[in-house]
Short mmCIF file of C-alpha atoms and ligand atoms in Angstrom, two decimals:
data_model
loop_
_atom_site.label_atom_id
_atom_site.label_comp_id
_atom_site.label_asym_id
_atom_site.label_seq_id
_atom_site.Cartn_x
_atom_site.Cartn_y
_atom_site.Cartn_z
CA MET U 1 -12.97 29.59 -32.94
CA THR U 2 -12.55 25.86 -33.35
CA ILE U 3 -13.98 24.00 -36.29
CA GLU U 4 -14.91 20.45 -35.51
CA ALA U 5 -12.50 18.05 -37.11
CA SER U 6 -15.50 16.42 -38.76
CA ASP U 7 -16.25 19.70 -40.59
CA LEU U 8 -12.91 19.33 -42.30
CA GLY U 9 -13.38 15.67 -42.85
CA GLY U 10 -11.52 13.78 -40.14
CA GLU U 11 -10.88 12.72 -36.60
CA ASN U 12 -7.08 12.52 -36.79
CA VAL U 13 -6.45 16.23 -37.19
CA LYS U 14 -7.60 19.17 -35.09
CA VAL U 15 -7.85 22.71 -36.48
CA GLU U 16 -8.06 25.93 -34.46
CA PHE U 17 -8.08 29.51 -35.72
CA GLU U 18 -6.47 32.38 -33.85
CA ASP U 19 -6.04 35.86 -35.37
CA GLY U 20 -4.89 34.81 -38.82
CA ILE U 21 -3.14 31.64 -37.67
CA ALA U 22 -4.54 28.19 -38.41
CA TRP U 23 -3.23 25.67 -35.89
CA VAL U 24 -3.19 22.23 -37.44
CA LYS U 25 -2.61 19.56 -34.83
CA LEU U 26 -1.88 15.94 -35.60
CA ASN U 27 -4.40 14.51 -33.20
CA ARG U 28 -3.59 10.95 -32.22
CA PRO U 29 -1.86 11.70 -28.91
CA ASP U 30 -2.41 8.18 -27.56
CA LYS U 31 -0.40 6.90 -30.51
CA ARG U 32 2.12 9.74 -30.25
CA ASN U 33 0.59 11.16 -33.45
CA ALA U 34 1.89 8.28 -35.53
CA MET U 35 0.79 8.85 -39.10
CA SER U 36 -1.77 6.34 -40.36
CA VAL U 37 -3.43 6.16 -43.77
CA GLY U 38 -6.51 7.80 -42.24
CA LEU U 39 -4.42 10.68 -40.93
CA ALA U 40 -2.97 11.23 -44.41
CA GLU U 41 -6.43 11.41 -45.91
CA ASP U 42 -7.57 13.87 -43.24
CA MET U 43 -4.48 16.03 -43.69
CA ILE U 44 -5.09 16.29 -47.43
CA ARG U 45 -8.64 17.52 -46.80
CA VAL U 46 -7.56 19.93 -44.04
CA LEU U 47 -4.68 21.49 -45.99
CA ASP U 48 -6.82 21.74 -49.08
CA ALA U 49 -9.60 23.53 -47.18
CA LEU U 50 -7.27 25.90 -45.32
CA GLU U 51 -5.51 26.99 -48.48
CA ILE U 52 -8.65 28.90 -49.51
CA ASP U 53 -9.85 29.83 -46.01
CA ASP U 54 -9.31 33.51 -45.20
CA ARG U 55 -8.98 32.72 -41.50
CA ALA U 56 -5.71 30.95 -42.29
CA GLY U 57 -2.96 33.48 -43.12
CA VAL U 58 -0.24 31.21 -41.72
CA VAL U 59 -0.52 27.50 -40.97
CA ILE U 60 1.28 26.11 -37.92
CA LEU U 61 1.68 22.33 -37.93
CA THR U 62 2.15 20.72 -34.54
CA GLY U 63 1.15 17.69 -32.50
CA GLU U 64 -1.42 17.22 -29.79
CA GLY U 65 0.00 15.90 -26.53
CA GLU U 66 3.62 15.03 -25.95
CA ALA U 67 4.66 14.23 -29.54
CA PHE U 68 5.05 16.15 -32.78
CA SER U 69 4.80 12.77 -34.47
CA ALA U 70 6.32 9.34 -33.84
CA GLY U 71 6.58 8.90 -37.62
CA MET U 72 4.72 6.50 -39.85
CA ASP U 73 2.26 4.30 -38.01
CA LEU U 74 3.88 0.88 -37.86
CA LYS U 75 0.49 -0.77 -37.47
CA ASP U 76 -2.00 1.40 -39.36
CA PHE U 77 0.35 2.26 -42.20
CA PHE U 78 2.99 -0.45 -42.61
CA ARG U 79 1.23 -3.57 -41.34
CA ALA U 80 -2.14 -2.46 -42.71
CA THR U 81 -0.77 -1.94 -46.21
CA ASP U 82 1.48 -5.03 -46.09
CA GLY U 83 -1.63 -7.18 -46.03
CA GLY U 84 -3.53 -5.25 -48.69
CA SER U 85 -3.48 -5.30 -52.45
CA ASP U 86 -0.79 -3.60 -54.45
CA ILE U 87 -3.29 -0.90 -55.43
CA GLN U 88 -4.23 -0.21 -51.78
CA ARG U 89 -0.56 0.12 -50.94
CA MET U 90 0.02 2.47 -53.84
CA ARG U 91 -2.90 4.65 -52.72
CA ALA U 92 -1.62 4.77 -49.13
CA TYR U 93 1.82 5.92 -50.27
CA ARG U 94 0.29 8.42 -52.65
CA SER U 95 -1.88 9.97 -49.89
CA THR U 96 1.10 10.22 -47.58
CA ARG U 97 3.29 11.84 -50.21
CA ALA U 98 0.46 14.17 -51.18
CA TRP U 99 0.31 15.98 -47.84
CA GLN U 100 3.73 15.39 -46.26
CA TRP U 101 5.62 16.53 -49.31
CA ARG U 102 3.70 17.85 -52.32
CA LEU U 103 1.05 19.93 -50.54
CA LEU U 104 3.32 21.34 -47.87
CA MET U 105 6.20 21.99 -50.24
CA HIS U 106 4.01 23.89 -52.69
CA TYR U 107 1.46 25.33 -50.30
CA ALA U 108 -0.11 28.70 -51.02
CA LYS U 109 0.14 29.86 -47.40
CA PRO U 110 3.29 30.13 -45.25
CA THR U 111 3.82 27.11 -42.99
CA ILE U 112 5.67 26.68 -39.71
CA ALA U 113 6.32 23.34 -38.03
CA MET U 114 6.22 23.66 -34.25
CA VAL U 115 8.02 20.59 -32.90
CA ASN U 116 6.64 20.08 -29.44
CA GLY U 117 8.01 16.61 -28.65
CA TRP U 118 8.92 13.27 -30.26
CA CYS U 119 9.81 13.58 -33.95
CA PHE U 120 10.81 10.32 -35.60
CA GLY U 121 11.33 8.84 -39.04
CA GLY U 122 8.53 9.78 -41.43
CA ALA U 123 7.81 12.93 -39.39
CA PHE U 124 10.98 14.47 -40.82
CA THR U 125 9.24 14.88 -44.18
CA PRO U 126 6.44 17.26 -43.13
CA LEU U 127 8.89 18.95 -40.76
CA ILE U 128 11.28 19.70 -43.62
CA CYS U 129 8.57 20.55 -46.15
CA CYS U 130 7.18 23.30 -43.89
CA ASP U 131 8.79 26.66 -44.69
CA LEU U 132 10.08 27.24 -41.17
CA ALA U 133 10.42 25.14 -38.04
CA ILE U 134 10.71 25.94 -34.35
CA ALA U 135 11.41 23.21 -31.82
CA SER U 136 11.23 22.85 -28.11
CA GLU U 137 14.69 22.27 -26.65
CA ASP U 138 13.12 19.17 -25.05
CA ALA U 139 11.96 17.72 -28.36
CA VAL U 140 13.57 14.41 -29.29
CA PHE U 141 14.41 13.70 -32.91
CA GLY U 142 15.55 10.45 -34.48
CA LEU U 143 15.95 8.66 -37.78
CA SER U 144 15.00 5.49 -35.96
CA GLU U 145 14.33 3.39 -39.07
CA ILE U 146 17.68 1.58 -38.94
CA ASN U 147 16.78 0.38 -35.43
CA TRP U 148 13.81 -1.62 -36.64
CA GLY U 149 15.07 -2.90 -39.94
CA VAL U 150 14.04 -0.42 -42.61
CA ILE U 151 15.67 2.45 -44.45
CA PRO U 152 14.53 6.09 -44.09
CA GLY U 153 12.10 5.68 -46.98
CA GLY U 154 9.09 7.59 -48.23
CA VAL U 155 11.03 10.69 -49.13
CA VAL U 156 12.80 11.05 -45.77
CA SER U 157 16.30 10.49 -47.17
CA LYS U 158 15.69 13.01 -49.94
CA ALA U 159 14.16 15.52 -47.51
CA ILE U 160 17.07 15.41 -45.05
CA SER U 161 19.56 15.80 -47.91
CA THR U 162 18.05 19.22 -48.65
CA LEU U 163 18.84 20.61 -45.20
CA MET U 164 21.51 18.54 -43.48
CA ASN U 165 25.10 18.21 -44.53
CA ASP U 166 26.04 14.77 -45.85
CA ARG U 167 28.31 13.70 -42.98
CA LYS U 168 25.71 14.56 -40.37
CA ALA U 169 22.82 13.07 -42.34
CA MET U 170 24.71 9.83 -42.95
CA TYR U 171 25.67 9.62 -39.27
CA TYR U 172 22.06 9.75 -38.13
CA VAL U 173 20.78 7.53 -40.97
CA MET U 174 23.37 4.90 -40.06
CA THR U 175 23.29 5.08 -36.26
CA GLY U 176 19.65 5.95 -35.58
CA GLU U 177 20.96 8.01 -32.65
CA LYS U 178 18.48 10.41 -31.07
CA PHE U 179 19.15 14.12 -30.73
CA GLY U 180 17.52 17.11 -29.05
CA GLY U 181 16.13 20.46 -30.16
CA LYS U 182 19.42 22.35 -29.92
CA MET U 183 21.16 19.78 -32.12
CA ALA U 184 18.26 20.00 -34.59
CA GLU U 185 18.98 23.73 -34.74
CA GLN U 186 22.70 23.14 -35.34
CA LEU U 187 21.88 20.61 -38.06
CA GLY U 188 19.68 23.16 -39.83
CA LEU U 189 16.55 21.07 -39.40
CA VAL U 190 14.82 23.81 -37.42
CA ASN U 191 15.32 27.56 -37.34
CA GLU U 192 15.45 27.75 -33.57
CA ALA U 193 15.10 25.61 -30.49
CA VAL U 194 13.59 27.39 -27.53
CA PRO U 195 12.64 26.36 -23.98
CA ALA U 196 9.37 24.42 -23.92
CA ASP U 197 7.52 27.21 -22.11
CA LYS U 198 8.48 29.70 -24.85
CA LEU U 199 7.69 27.47 -27.82
CA ARG U 200 4.18 28.67 -28.58
CA GLU U 201 4.99 32.32 -27.90
CA ARG U 202 8.02 32.32 -30.20
CA THR U 203 6.20 30.46 -32.97
CA VAL U 204 3.29 32.91 -32.83
CA GLU U 205 5.74 35.82 -32.85
CA ILE U 206 7.22 34.58 -36.14
CA ALA U 207 3.77 33.89 -37.59
CA ARG U 208 2.80 37.50 -36.79
CA VAL U 209 5.80 38.82 -38.70
CA LEU U 210 4.72 36.78 -41.72
CA LEU U 211 1.12 37.98 -41.43
CA GLU U 212 2.35 41.58 -41.82
CA LYS U 213 3.96 40.89 -45.20
CA ASN U 214 2.37 41.34 -48.60
CA PRO U 215 0.86 37.83 -48.97
CA THR U 216 1.26 37.62 -52.75
CA VAL U 217 4.92 38.60 -52.70
CA LEU U 218 5.57 36.30 -49.74
CA ARG U 219 4.01 33.39 -51.62
CA GLN U 220 6.01 34.11 -54.77
CA ALA U 221 9.24 34.48 -52.78
CA ARG U 222 8.71 31.15 -51.03
CA MET U 223 7.92 29.35 -54.27
CA ALA U 224 10.81 30.92 -56.13
CA TYR U 225 13.30 29.85 -53.46
CA LYS U 226 12.02 26.29 -53.43
CA TYR U 227 12.11 25.88 -57.20
CA VAL U 228 15.56 27.38 -57.80
CA ARG U 229 17.13 24.88 -55.41
CA GLU U 230 16.92 22.29 -58.17
CA MET U 231 17.83 24.56 -61.10
CA THR U 232 21.12 25.58 -62.65
CA TRP U 233 22.35 29.18 -62.28
CA GLU U 234 21.33 29.98 -65.86
CA GLU U 235 17.85 28.52 -65.40
CA SER U 236 17.50 30.27 -62.04
CA ALA U 237 18.39 33.66 -63.46
CA GLU U 238 15.86 33.36 -66.28
CA TYR U 239 13.17 31.91 -64.00
CA LEU U 240 13.66 34.50 -61.25
CA THR U 241 13.49 37.38 -63.69
CA ALA U 242 10.26 36.02 -65.10
CA LYS U 243 8.95 35.23 -61.62
CA ALA U 244 9.68 38.77 -60.43
CA ASP U 245 7.74 40.18 -63.40
CA GLN U 246 4.90 37.76 -62.78
CA THR U 247 4.81 38.79 -59.11
CA THR U 248 4.45 42.44 -60.07
CA PHE U 249 1.73 41.48 -62.53
CA VAL U 250 -0.39 39.41 -60.13
CA ASP U 251 0.13 41.44 -56.94
CA PRO U 252 -3.18 43.22 -56.17
CA GLU U 253 -1.40 45.49 -53.66
CA LYS U 254 1.07 46.75 -56.27
CA GLY U 255 3.80 46.32 -53.69
CA ARG U 256 6.77 46.97 -55.97
CA GLU U 257 5.31 50.22 -57.23
CA LYS U 258 4.40 51.43 -53.74
CA GLY U 259 7.70 50.36 -52.25
CA LEU U 260 9.70 52.18 -54.92
CA SER U 261 7.59 55.30 -54.61
CA GLN U 262 7.68 55.41 -50.84
CA PHE U 263 11.48 55.06 -50.88
CA LEU U 264 12.34 57.24 -53.88
CA ASP U 265 9.57 59.84 -54.13
CA THR U 266 7.91 60.40 -50.76
CA LYS U 267 10.90 59.10 -48.80
CA THR U 268 8.54 57.69 -46.19
CA TYR U 269 10.36 54.41 -45.63
CA ARG U 270 13.63 52.57 -46.06
CA PRO U 271 13.55 48.79 -46.66
CA GLY U 272 16.38 48.24 -44.21
CA HIS U 273 14.26 49.73 -41.46
CA GLY U 274 10.92 48.13 -42.13
CA VAL U 275 8.22 47.21 -44.65
CA TYR U 276 6.54 49.73 -46.91
CA LYS U 277 3.16 50.99 -45.79
CA ARG U 278 0.81 48.58 -47.47
CA GLU U 279 -2.29 50.72 -47.02
CA GLU U 280 -0.79 53.99 -48.29
N1 COA K 301 3.47 3.53 -35.02
C1 COA K 301 2.42 2.95 -34.41
N2 COA K 301 2.17 3.10 -33.09
C2 COA K 301 2.99 3.92 -32.40
C3 COA K 301 4.10 4.55 -32.98
C4 COA K 301 4.31 4.33 -34.37
N3 COA K 301 5.32 4.92 -35.03
N4 COA K 301 4.73 5.26 -32.03
C5 COA K 301 4.04 5.08 -30.90
N5 COA K 301 2.99 4.26 -31.11
C6 COA K 301 1.98 3.81 -30.16
C7 COA K 301 2.51 2.69 -29.29
O1 COA K 301 2.39 1.44 -29.95
C8 COA K 301 1.60 2.81 -28.10
O2 COA K 301 0.35 2.24 -28.43
P1 COA K 301 -0.46 1.33 -27.34
O3 COA K 301 -0.76 2.26 -26.21
O4 COA K 301 -1.67 0.88 -28.08
O5 COA K 301 0.47 0.23 -26.95
C9 COA K 301 1.40 4.31 -27.97
O6 COA K 301 1.69 4.85 -29.25
C10 COA K 301 2.32 4.97 -26.98
O7 COA K 301 3.64 4.59 -27.32
P2 COA K 301 4.75 4.28 -26.18
O8 COA K 301 5.88 3.61 -26.89
O9 COA K 301 4.13 3.56 -25.06
O10 COA K 301 5.10 5.76 -25.74
P3 COA K 301 6.46 6.33 -25.14
O11 COA K 301 6.11 7.74 -24.76
O12 COA K 301 7.03 5.44 -24.10
O13 COA K 301 7.49 6.35 -26.35
C11 COA K 301 8.19 6.79 -28.60
C12 COA K 301 7.28 7.21 -27.43
C13 COA K 301 7.83 7.73 -29.77
C14 COA K 301 9.66 6.98 -28.22
C15 COA K 301 7.94 5.31 -28.97
O14 COA K 301 6.54 5.05 -29.06
C16 COA K 301 8.57 4.87 -30.27
O15 COA K 301 9.72 4.53 -30.30
N6 COA K 301 7.79 4.90 -31.36
C17 COA K 301 8.28 4.52 -32.68
C18 COA K 301 9.12 5.64 -33.26
C19 COA K 301 9.66 5.28 -34.63
O16 COA K 301 10.60 4.54 -34.77
N7 COA K 301 9.06 5.86 -35.65
C20 COA K 301 9.53 5.73 -37.00
C21 COA K 301 8.44 5.30 -37.89
S1 COA K 301 8.87 5.69 -39.58
#
């Protein structure tokens, strides 16, 4: 089933549902899915709506046409806000940060970026803020900002520093050199790069694995990992202990209890061989 973009409040984003997966497509193919202010506003509405939509168990973010995204829209983001008031500019940056970073980073549903083509500059932020990423080997990545006189701004420099090692990140920040899907995999920017004709199949395969997990525990595990990255060991230990207890408390499936019982009492499963039987 396809909901009209207008139902979710925009023309820059397309949403399709398929067996628990919500495909969210940046939908400005003629502009290589460059990210305008309008696209940011649409993405906020779409992500907000999907977070409470039962048809969306996993969200896959990708681009319509030949690009994932050519980054920030040089005309409809930079030039448009250059001419506006300070408040308009502030609002444009806030909308962009809201979806590319804050919503995706702290999203209630698992997210996978499927990089189908060009991925430049500002597009690194949503790419990195998705939980997982799969790229086509043919995809072309680049921190192109240095080539046209700006720094990797927004939160691009911060985002790349969370996944890439400093030497590699600095190299691409300073040279603006392009690289392909396999290099993106080596750099840790994506989990895997696969041939273009396998991209969708492999991404769906991973989404299906996630859809089989206990959704509450999966959400808590994702959040816990993301938060401890910025904590000390002491803080992490305290937080994770509390988070584990909270997970047990809020989990309607009582996963911990079932898992322990199925392993220790009924001996019907072993975690190393598979997940506990959620329905039992
Ligand atoms: N901002 C605004 N418009 C963009 C854009 C961007 N980041 N990237 C592409 N477009 C527009 C082009 O202006 C062109 O519009 P037009 O048809 O009205 O002239 C259209 O998209 C197609 O782009 P084109 O350059 O003809 O496509 P291509 O397939 O030959 O090249 C790219 C694709 C992505 C390599 C090239 O468009 C490019 O270098 N884009 C800028 C990438 C970048 O530096 N992004 C960082 C921004 S933070």
